[in-house]
Tab-separated table of C-alpha atoms in Angstrom:
chain	number	residue	atom	x	y	z
A	29	MET	CA	0.206	-0.052	-0.213
A	30	LEU	CA	1.797	3.384	-1.226
A	31	CYS	CA	-0.593	5.839	0.698
A	32	HIS	CA	0.820	7.117	3.519
A	33	PRO	CA	-0.724	5.571	6.782
A	34	GLN	CA	-1.197	9.147	8.434
A	35	ASP	CA	-2.990	10.682	5.490
A	36	ARG	CA	-5.297	7.797	5.505
A	37	LYS	CA	-6.213	8.367	9.172
A	38	ALA	CA	-6.765	11.779	8.879
A	39	LEU	CA	-8.940	11.770	5.293
A	40	LEU	CA	-11.068	9.141	7.421
A	41	GLN	CA	-11.755	11.717	9.890
A	42	ILE	CA	-11.914	14.909	6.977
A	43	LYS	CA	-15.069	12.411	5.738
A	44	LYS	CA	-16.716	11.424	9.405
A	45	ASP	CA	-15.671	15.519	10.088
A	46	LEU	CA	-18.184	16.127	6.435
A	47	ASN	CA	-20.811	13.661	7.752
A	48	ASN	CA	-19.687	10.779	5.357
A	49	PRO	CA	-21.087	12.856	2.557
A	50	TYR	CA	-21.719	10.517	-0.857
A	51	LEU	CA	-19.411	12.267	-2.299
A	52	LEU	CA	-16.680	10.527	-0.869
A	53	ILE	CA	-17.904	6.791	-0.540
A	54	SER	CA	-14.799	5.364	-2.011
A	55	TRP	CA	-13.174	6.954	1.013
A	56	ASN	CA	-13.475	3.590	2.625
A	57	PRO	CA	-11.849	2.184	5.967
A	58	LYS	CA	-13.135	-1.266	5.394
A	59	GLU	CA	-11.075	-1.425	1.875
A	60	GLN	CA	-7.102	-2.601	1.969
A	61	ALA	CA	-7.462	-0.555	-1.850
A	62	ASP	CA	-4.272	2.173	-1.926
A	63	CYS	CA	-5.817	5.743	0.153
A	64	CYS	CA	-4.107	6.983	-3.124
A	65	ASP	CA	-6.750	5.430	-5.524
A	66	TRP	CA	-9.801	7.065	-4.021
A	67	ASN	CA	-11.704	9.502	-5.741
A	68	ASN	CA	-11.274	14.152	-5.045
A	69	LEU	CA	-8.069	13.434	-4.281
A	70	ASP	CA	-4.664	13.013	-6.122
A	71	CYS	CA	-0.900	12.072	-4.354
A	72	ASP	CA	2.523	12.715	-5.388
A	73	GLU	CA	3.418	10.605	-7.517
A	74	LYS	CA	7.261	10.518	-5.963
A	75	THR	CA	6.483	10.701	-2.180
A	76	HIS	CA	2.565	9.302	-2.054
A	77	ARG	CA	1.399	11.972	0.413
A	78	VAL	CA	-2.120	13.415	-0.187
A	79	ILE	CA	-1.371	16.577	-2.483
A	80	ASN	CA	-4.749	17.504	-3.496
A	81	VAL	CA	-8.221	17.459	-1.943
A	82	ARG	CA	-11.033	18.037	-3.943
A	83	VAL	CA	-14.625	18.420	-2.188
A	84	LEU	CA	-17.033	20.199	-5.362
A	85	THR	CA	-20.978	20.495	-5.614
A	86	ASP	CA	-22.655	18.081	-3.187
A	87	ASP	CA	-25.263	18.477	-0.120
A	88	VAL	CA	-22.462	19.184	2.571
A	89	SER	CA	-23.708	20.022	6.030
A	90	ALA	CA	-21.560	20.720	7.937
A	91	GLN	CA	-17.889	23.603	8.167
A	92	ILE	CA	-14.304	23.005	7.027
A	93	PRO	CA	-13.191	20.464	9.019
A	94	PRO	CA	-9.809	20.987	11.282
A	95	SER	CA	-8.348	17.580	10.520
A	96	ILE	CA	-7.815	19.045	7.051
A	97	ALA	CA	-5.218	20.385	8.906
A	98	GLN	CA	-3.454	16.440	9.172
A	99	LEU	CA	-2.518	16.627	5.433
A	100	PRO	CA	0.890	18.241	5.817
A	101	TYR	CA	1.460	18.136	2.300
A	102	LEU	CA	-1.624	19.583	0.801
A	103	ARG	CA	-0.730	21.795	-2.335
A	104	SER	CA	-4.400	22.157	-3.503
A	105	LEU	CA	-7.725	22.911	-1.377
A	106	GLU	CA	-10.650	22.957	-2.802
A	107	PHE	CA	-14.555	23.031	-0.916
A	108	HIS	CA	-16.503	24.611	-4.296
A	109	LYS	CA	-20.294	24.624	-4.740
A	110	LEU	CA	-21.457	23.537	-1.404
A	111	PRO	CA	-24.117	25.852	-0.257
A	112	ASN	CA	-25.031	23.823	3.168
A	113	LEU	CA	-20.560	24.366	3.763
A	114	THR	CA	-20.978	27.037	6.601
A	115	GLY	CA	-19.180	29.134	9.398
A	116	PRO	CA	-15.494	30.744	9.335
A	117	ILE	CA	-12.272	29.594	6.959
A	118	GLN	CA	-10.743	27.398	9.660
A	119	PRO	CA	-7.927	28.859	11.223
A	120	ALA	CA	-6.628	25.121	11.158
A	121	ILE	CA	-5.597	25.379	7.051
A	122	ALA	CA	-2.521	27.998	8.606
A	123	LYS	CA	-0.750	24.499	8.968
A	124	LEU	CA	-1.296	23.877	5.317
A	125	THR	CA	2.323	26.102	4.928
A	126	ASN	CA	2.738	23.982	1.243
A	127	LEU	CA	-0.678	25.005	0.197
A	128	LYS	CA	-0.484	27.092	-3.296
A	129	TYR	CA	-3.972	27.209	-4.740
A	130	LEU	CA	-7.499	27.797	-2.173
A	131	PHE	CA	-10.432	27.398	-3.909
A	132	LEU	CA	-13.747	28.381	-0.974
A	133	SER	CA	-16.172	29.460	-3.807
A	134	TRP	CA	-19.883	28.913	-4.131
A	135	ASN	CA	-20.490	28.549	-0.646
A	136	ASN	CA	-21.960	29.814	2.565
A	137	LEU	CA	-18.781	30.853	4.295
A	138	SER	CA	-18.969	34.044	6.874
A	139	GLY	CA	-16.685	35.640	9.166
A	140	PRO	CA	-13.289	37.787	8.349
A	141	VAL	CA	-11.097	36.561	5.315
A	142	PRO	CA	-8.093	35.601	7.763
A	143	ASP	CA	-5.313	37.043	8.092
A	144	PHE	CA	-3.276	34.141	8.434
A	145	LEU	CA	-3.597	33.221	4.897
A	146	GLY	CA	-0.594	35.716	4.793
A	147	GLN	CA	1.881	33.538	6.860
A	148	LEU	CA	1.237	30.370	3.875
A	149	LYS	CA	4.021	31.809	1.434
A	150	ASN	CA	3.137	29.318	-1.103
A	151	LEU	CA	-0.331	30.404	-2.206
A	152	GLU	CA	-0.570	31.204	-5.746
A	153	LEU	CA	-4.163	31.635	-5.783
A	154	ILE	CA	-6.642	32.365	-3.060
A	155	ASP	CA	-10.538	32.035	-4.231
A	156	LEU	CA	-12.948	33.075	-1.169
A	157	SER	CA	-16.185	34.711	-3.659
A	158	PHE	CA	-19.260	33.964	-3.597
A	159	ASN	CA	-19.869	33.070	0.551
A	160	ASN	CA	-20.966	35.493	3.279
A	161	LEU	CA	-17.052	36.827	4.009
A	162	TYR	CA	-16.971	40.214	6.381
A	163	GLY	CA	-15.083	42.347	7.755
A	164	SER	CA	-12.116	43.952	6.036
A	165	ILE	CA	-9.764	43.083	3.655
A	166	PRO	CA	-6.418	42.189	6.046
A	167	PRO	CA	-3.122	44.118	4.568
A	168	SER	CA	-0.968	40.963	5.417
A	169	LEU	CA	-1.732	39.403	2.169
A	170	SER	CA	-0.022	41.436	0.579
A	171	GLN	CA	3.435	39.465	1.753
A	172	LEU	CA	2.621	36.792	0.023
A	173	PRO	CA	4.959	36.421	-2.515
A	174	ASN	CA	3.906	34.473	-5.094
A	175	LEU	CA	0.142	35.325	-5.453
A	176	LEU	CA	-0.926	35.396	-8.681
A	177	SER	CA	-4.866	36.203	-8.101
A	178	LEU	CA	-7.164	37.166	-4.929
A	179	ASP	CA	-10.186	36.871	-6.286
A	180	ILE	CA	-12.697	37.613	-2.790
A	181	SER	CA	-15.494	39.585	-5.183
A	182	ARG	CA	-19.505	38.715	-3.966
A	183	ASN	CA	-19.137	38.890	-0.411
A	184	LYS	CA	-20.298	41.631	2.788
A	185	LEU	CA	-15.868	43.046	3.033
A	186	THR	CA	-15.983	46.679	4.592
A	187	GLY	CA	-13.363	48.524	4.495
A	188	PRO	CA	-10.695	50.529	2.373
A	189	ILE	CA	-8.042	48.659	0.245
A	190	PRO	CA	-5.145	48.292	1.840
A	191	GLU	CA	-2.173	50.306	1.473
A	192	SER	CA	0.061	47.140	1.598
A	193	PHE	CA	-1.435	46.202	-1.305
A	194	GLY	CA	0.710	48.529	-3.914
A	195	SER	CA	3.730	46.683	-2.709
A	196	PHE	CA	2.715	42.757	-4.216
A	197	LYS	CA	5.443	42.033	-6.033
A	198	SER	CA	3.780	39.089	-8.296
A	199	ASN	CA	1.361	41.924	-9.177
A	200	PRO	CA	-1.854	39.562	-8.686
A	201	ASP	CA	-5.373	39.709	-10.731
A	202	LEU	CA	-7.462	41.415	-8.547
A	203	ARG	CA	-10.940	40.779	-8.245
A	204	PHE	CA	-12.973	42.413	-5.457
A	205	SER	CA	-16.531	43.437	-6.998
A	206	HIS	CA	-19.594	43.251	-5.693
A	207	ASN	CA	-18.254	44.108	-2.056
A	208	GLN	CA	-19.519	47.505	-0.165
A	209	LEU	CA	-15.540	48.676	-0.086
A	210	THR	CA	-14.898	52.281	1.019
A	211	GLY	CA	-12.996	55.111	0.987
A	212	THR	CA	-10.558	55.680	-1.531
A	213	ILE	CA	-8.114	53.214	-4.021
A	214	PRO	CA	-4.480	53.660	-2.485
A	215	LYS	CA	-2.016	55.536	-4.975
A	216	SER	CA	0.537	52.925	-3.856
A	217	LEU	CA	-1.373	51.222	-5.985
A	218	ALA	CA	-0.072	52.899	-9.261
A	219	LYS	CA	2.832	50.857	-8.825
A	220	LEU	CA	1.240	47.227	-9.446
A	221	LYS	CA	1.183	45.598	-12.539
A	222	SER	CA	-1.822	43.619	-12.896
A	223	GLU	CA	-3.848	42.423	-16.068
A	224	ARG	CA	-6.946	41.795	-13.746
A	225	ILE	CA	-8.532	44.585	-11.735
A	226	ASP	CA	-11.929	44.622	-11.153
A	227	PHE	CA	-13.460	46.537	-8.107
A	228	SER	CA	-16.699	47.090	-9.418
A	229	ARG	CA	-20.199	47.424	-7.483
A	230	ASN	CA	-18.531	48.927	-4.608
A	231	LYS	CA	-18.717	52.640	-2.603
A	232	LEU	CA	-15.447	53.640	-3.634
A	233	GLY	CA	-14.956	57.044	-3.814
A	234	GLY	CA	-11.678	59.808	-5.393
A	235	ASP	CA	-9.614	59.083	-8.180
A	236	ALA	CA	-8.798	55.937	-9.422
A	237	SER	CA	-6.377	57.237	-12.399
A	238	VAL	CA	-3.417	55.391	-11.071
A	239	LEU	CA	-4.413	52.044	-12.115
A	240	PHE	CA	-4.274	53.216	-15.802
A	241	GLY	CA	-0.754	53.829	-17.575
A	242	SER	CA	0.824	53.005	-20.920
A	243	LYS	CA	2.953	50.930	-19.828
A	244	LYS	CA	1.309	48.901	-17.664
A	245	PRO	CA	-0.627	44.868	-18.948
A	246	THR	CA	-3.628	45.804	-18.213
A	247	GLN	CA	-6.370	43.223	-20.323
A	248	ILE	CA	-8.834	43.435	-17.988
A	249	LEU	CA	-10.169	47.049	-15.818
A	250	ASP	CA	-13.602	47.725	-14.565
A	251	LEU	CA	-14.353	50.378	-11.508
A	252	SER	CA	-17.684	50.439	-12.342
A	253	ARG	CA	-20.828	51.313	-10.191
A	254	ASN	CA	-18.536	52.811	-7.551
A	255	LEU	CA	-18.694	56.851	-6.542
A	256	LEU	CA	-15.590	57.303	-8.481
A	257	SER	CA	-14.503	61.186	-9.643
A	258	PHE	CA	-11.000	61.840	-11.868
A	259	ASP	CA	-10.026	63.207	-14.757
A	260	LEU	CA	-10.652	60.530	-17.475
A	261	SER	CA	-9.080	62.936	-20.486
A	262	LYS	CA	-5.230	63.226	-18.078
A	263	VAL	CA	-4.897	59.366	-18.291
A	264	GLN	CA	-2.700	56.748	-20.166
A	265	PHE	CA	-4.047	53.256	-21.671
A	266	ALA	CA	-2.648	50.375	-21.680
A	267	THR	CA	-2.315	48.758	-25.195
A	268	THR	CA	-3.351	45.769	-23.765
A	269	LEU	CA	-6.991	46.631	-22.701
A	270	ILE	CA	-9.283	44.537	-23.816
A	271	TRP	CA	-11.889	45.429	-21.425
A	272	LEU	CA	-13.068	48.646	-19.352
A	273	ASP	CA	-15.713	49.261	-17.427
A	274	LEU	CA	-16.109	52.541	-16.028
A	275	ASN	CA	-19.920	53.086	-16.153
A	276	HIS	CA	-22.340	54.716	-13.184
A	277	ASN	CA	-19.491	56.739	-11.456
A	278	LYS	CA	-18.701	60.433	-11.190
A	279	ILE	CA	-16.143	60.669	-13.495
A	280	TYR	CA	-15.745	64.201	-16.199
A	281	GLY	CA	-12.847	65.037	-18.775
A	282	SER	CA	-12.989	63.770	-22.032
A	283	ILE	CA	-12.298	60.768	-23.657
A	284	PRO	CA	-8.874	60.832	-24.980
A	285	GLU	CA	-6.840	60.156	-28.471
A	286	GLN	CA	-5.175	57.690	-27.242
A	287	LEU	CA	-7.980	55.472	-26.949
A	288	THR	CA	-8.216	55.124	-30.457
A	289	ALA	CA	-4.720	52.954	-30.370
A	290	VAL	CA	-6.099	50.492	-28.134
A	291	ASP	CA	-6.253	47.639	-30.471
A	292	PHE	CA	-7.703	44.905	-29.067
A	293	LEU	CA	-10.271	46.264	-27.097
A	294	GLN	CA	-13.769	44.600	-27.175
A	295	SER	CA	-15.701	45.973	-24.319
A	296	PHE	CA	-15.925	49.402	-23.671
A	297	ASN	CA	-18.369	50.904	-21.231
A	298	VAL	CA	-18.584	54.844	-19.835
A	299	SER	CA	-22.092	55.278	-19.475
A	300	TYR	CA	-23.484	57.620	-16.978
A	301	ASN	CA	-20.478	59.335	-16.088
A	302	MET	CA	-19.883	63.269	-16.042
A	303	LEU	CA	-18.148	63.082	-19.392
A	304	CYS	CA	-18.068	66.032	-21.871
A	305	GLY	CA	-16.398	66.569	-25.702
A	306	LYS	CA	-16.631	64.917	-28.894
A	307	ILE	CA	-16.373	60.926	-29.131
A	308	PRO	CA	-12.921	60.814	-31.084
A	309	ALA	CA	-13.717	59.350	-34.804
A	310	SER	CA	-12.026	55.646	-34.975
A	311	GLU	CA	-12.674	52.202	-36.802
A	312	ARG	CA	-11.915	51.039	-33.244
A	313	LEU	CA	-14.470	53.263	-31.489
A	314	LYS	CA	-17.252	52.562	-33.778
A	315	ARG	CA	-17.544	49.362	-32.994
A	316	PHE	CA	-19.176	49.787	-29.706
A	317	ASP	CA	-22.961	51.355	-29.975
A	318	GLU	CA	-25.239	54.924	-27.903
A	319	TYR	CA	-25.070	52.467	-24.985
A	320	SER	CA	-21.121	52.212	-24.378
A	321	TYR	CA	-21.560	56.115	-23.855
A	322	LEU	CA	-24.961	57.295	-22.703
A	323	HIS	CA	-26.044	59.890	-19.901
A	324	ASN	CA	-23.182	62.065	-19.549
A	325	LYS	CA	-23.034	65.152	-19.119
A	326	CYS	CA	-22.204	66.433	-22.683
A	327	LEU	CA	-20.904	63.739	-24.993
A	328	CYS	CA	-21.220	64.080	-28.442
A	329	GLY	CA	-20.598	62.657	-31.933
A	330	SER	CA	-21.344	59.331	-33.698
A	331	PRO	CA	-22.537	56.977	-31.797
A	332	LEU	CA	-24.472	59.967	-30.104
A	333	PRO	CA	-26.099	62.712	-32.033
A	334	SER	CA	-23.530	65.097	-33.485
A	335	CYS	CA	-21.396	68.143	-32.152
A	336	LYS	CA	-23.120	71.646	-32.510
C-alpha cells in the first residue's frame, strides 16, 4: 500500500467531520485499496503523500473540518459549490504551509478573511468568492510573494483597500467586485502591474487614475458602479486593454484620442458619468454602440448625436 498511513487516517477523519457525504463514498476504511486511488484527491507520484483534496457540488452540511491540518503536504484545497458549508474559514488551514491553491468559492462561509493567509508563503491562488464573508481585507495578504490571483468578490466585505497592496511583488489579478468597500483607491497601487483588476460594484470614491498607465500590462479594468471622480482626459491607457468598464461613476473630462490606439479593445463602457466633448472618431471605437456612452454631461459625436 503506497498511501501514507497518517494521510489515510486524516482522510477518514475529514470524511467523518463532513458527516460522511456520498461524494466521498470511495474513502472506505473497510477496503484495503490504496487511498491514493480514492476519488476527489491526488497523491504525489514520488512521495505518495496526499497533495490535492476536492469536495465539489454536494449537499455537505458541515463546517470546514479542522482535521484538514493533518494533511501537511497538501498543495491544493478545494471546497466548491457547497451551499450548506458554513462557519468561518478554518484556522487549521494556517498549518498547511505547502498550500499553493485555496479554492473556497460558492459556499456559505461567514466571518472575516483570515489574517493567517498572509503566512502561507507558497500561495499562488486564493478564491473566496461567492460567500458571506464580512469585515475588512487583511493587509497581510500583500506579504505573499508568489500570489497570482486574489478573488474575494461577491461577499460582504467593508472598509478600504489596504495601502500595503501596492507592495505586491507578483502583481496578482485582483477581483474585489460586489462588496461594500469604501474609501479611496490607494496611491500605492500605481506600482501594480496586474493584468486584471475588478473593483466594480463597491462604494469606492476619489481618484482611480493610479490604476491606468500606457506601459502597464492591463487587460481587464472594471471600476463600474462606484463613486469614483477623476479627469479621464489625463489618463494613459494600456495598449493591452481588452475590457474597460467605468459606467455609473462621477468621472469627468473627455475621452482621450489615445484610446483609439488600443487595438484589442472588445468591451468599453463609460455611460452614466460626467464626461463632455466629442467622442474620438475611429474605426476601433465605432464598434461600440450608444449604450457605451449614454447619460453623460455633454458627450457628442457618433454614435451619439453630432456636436453642435
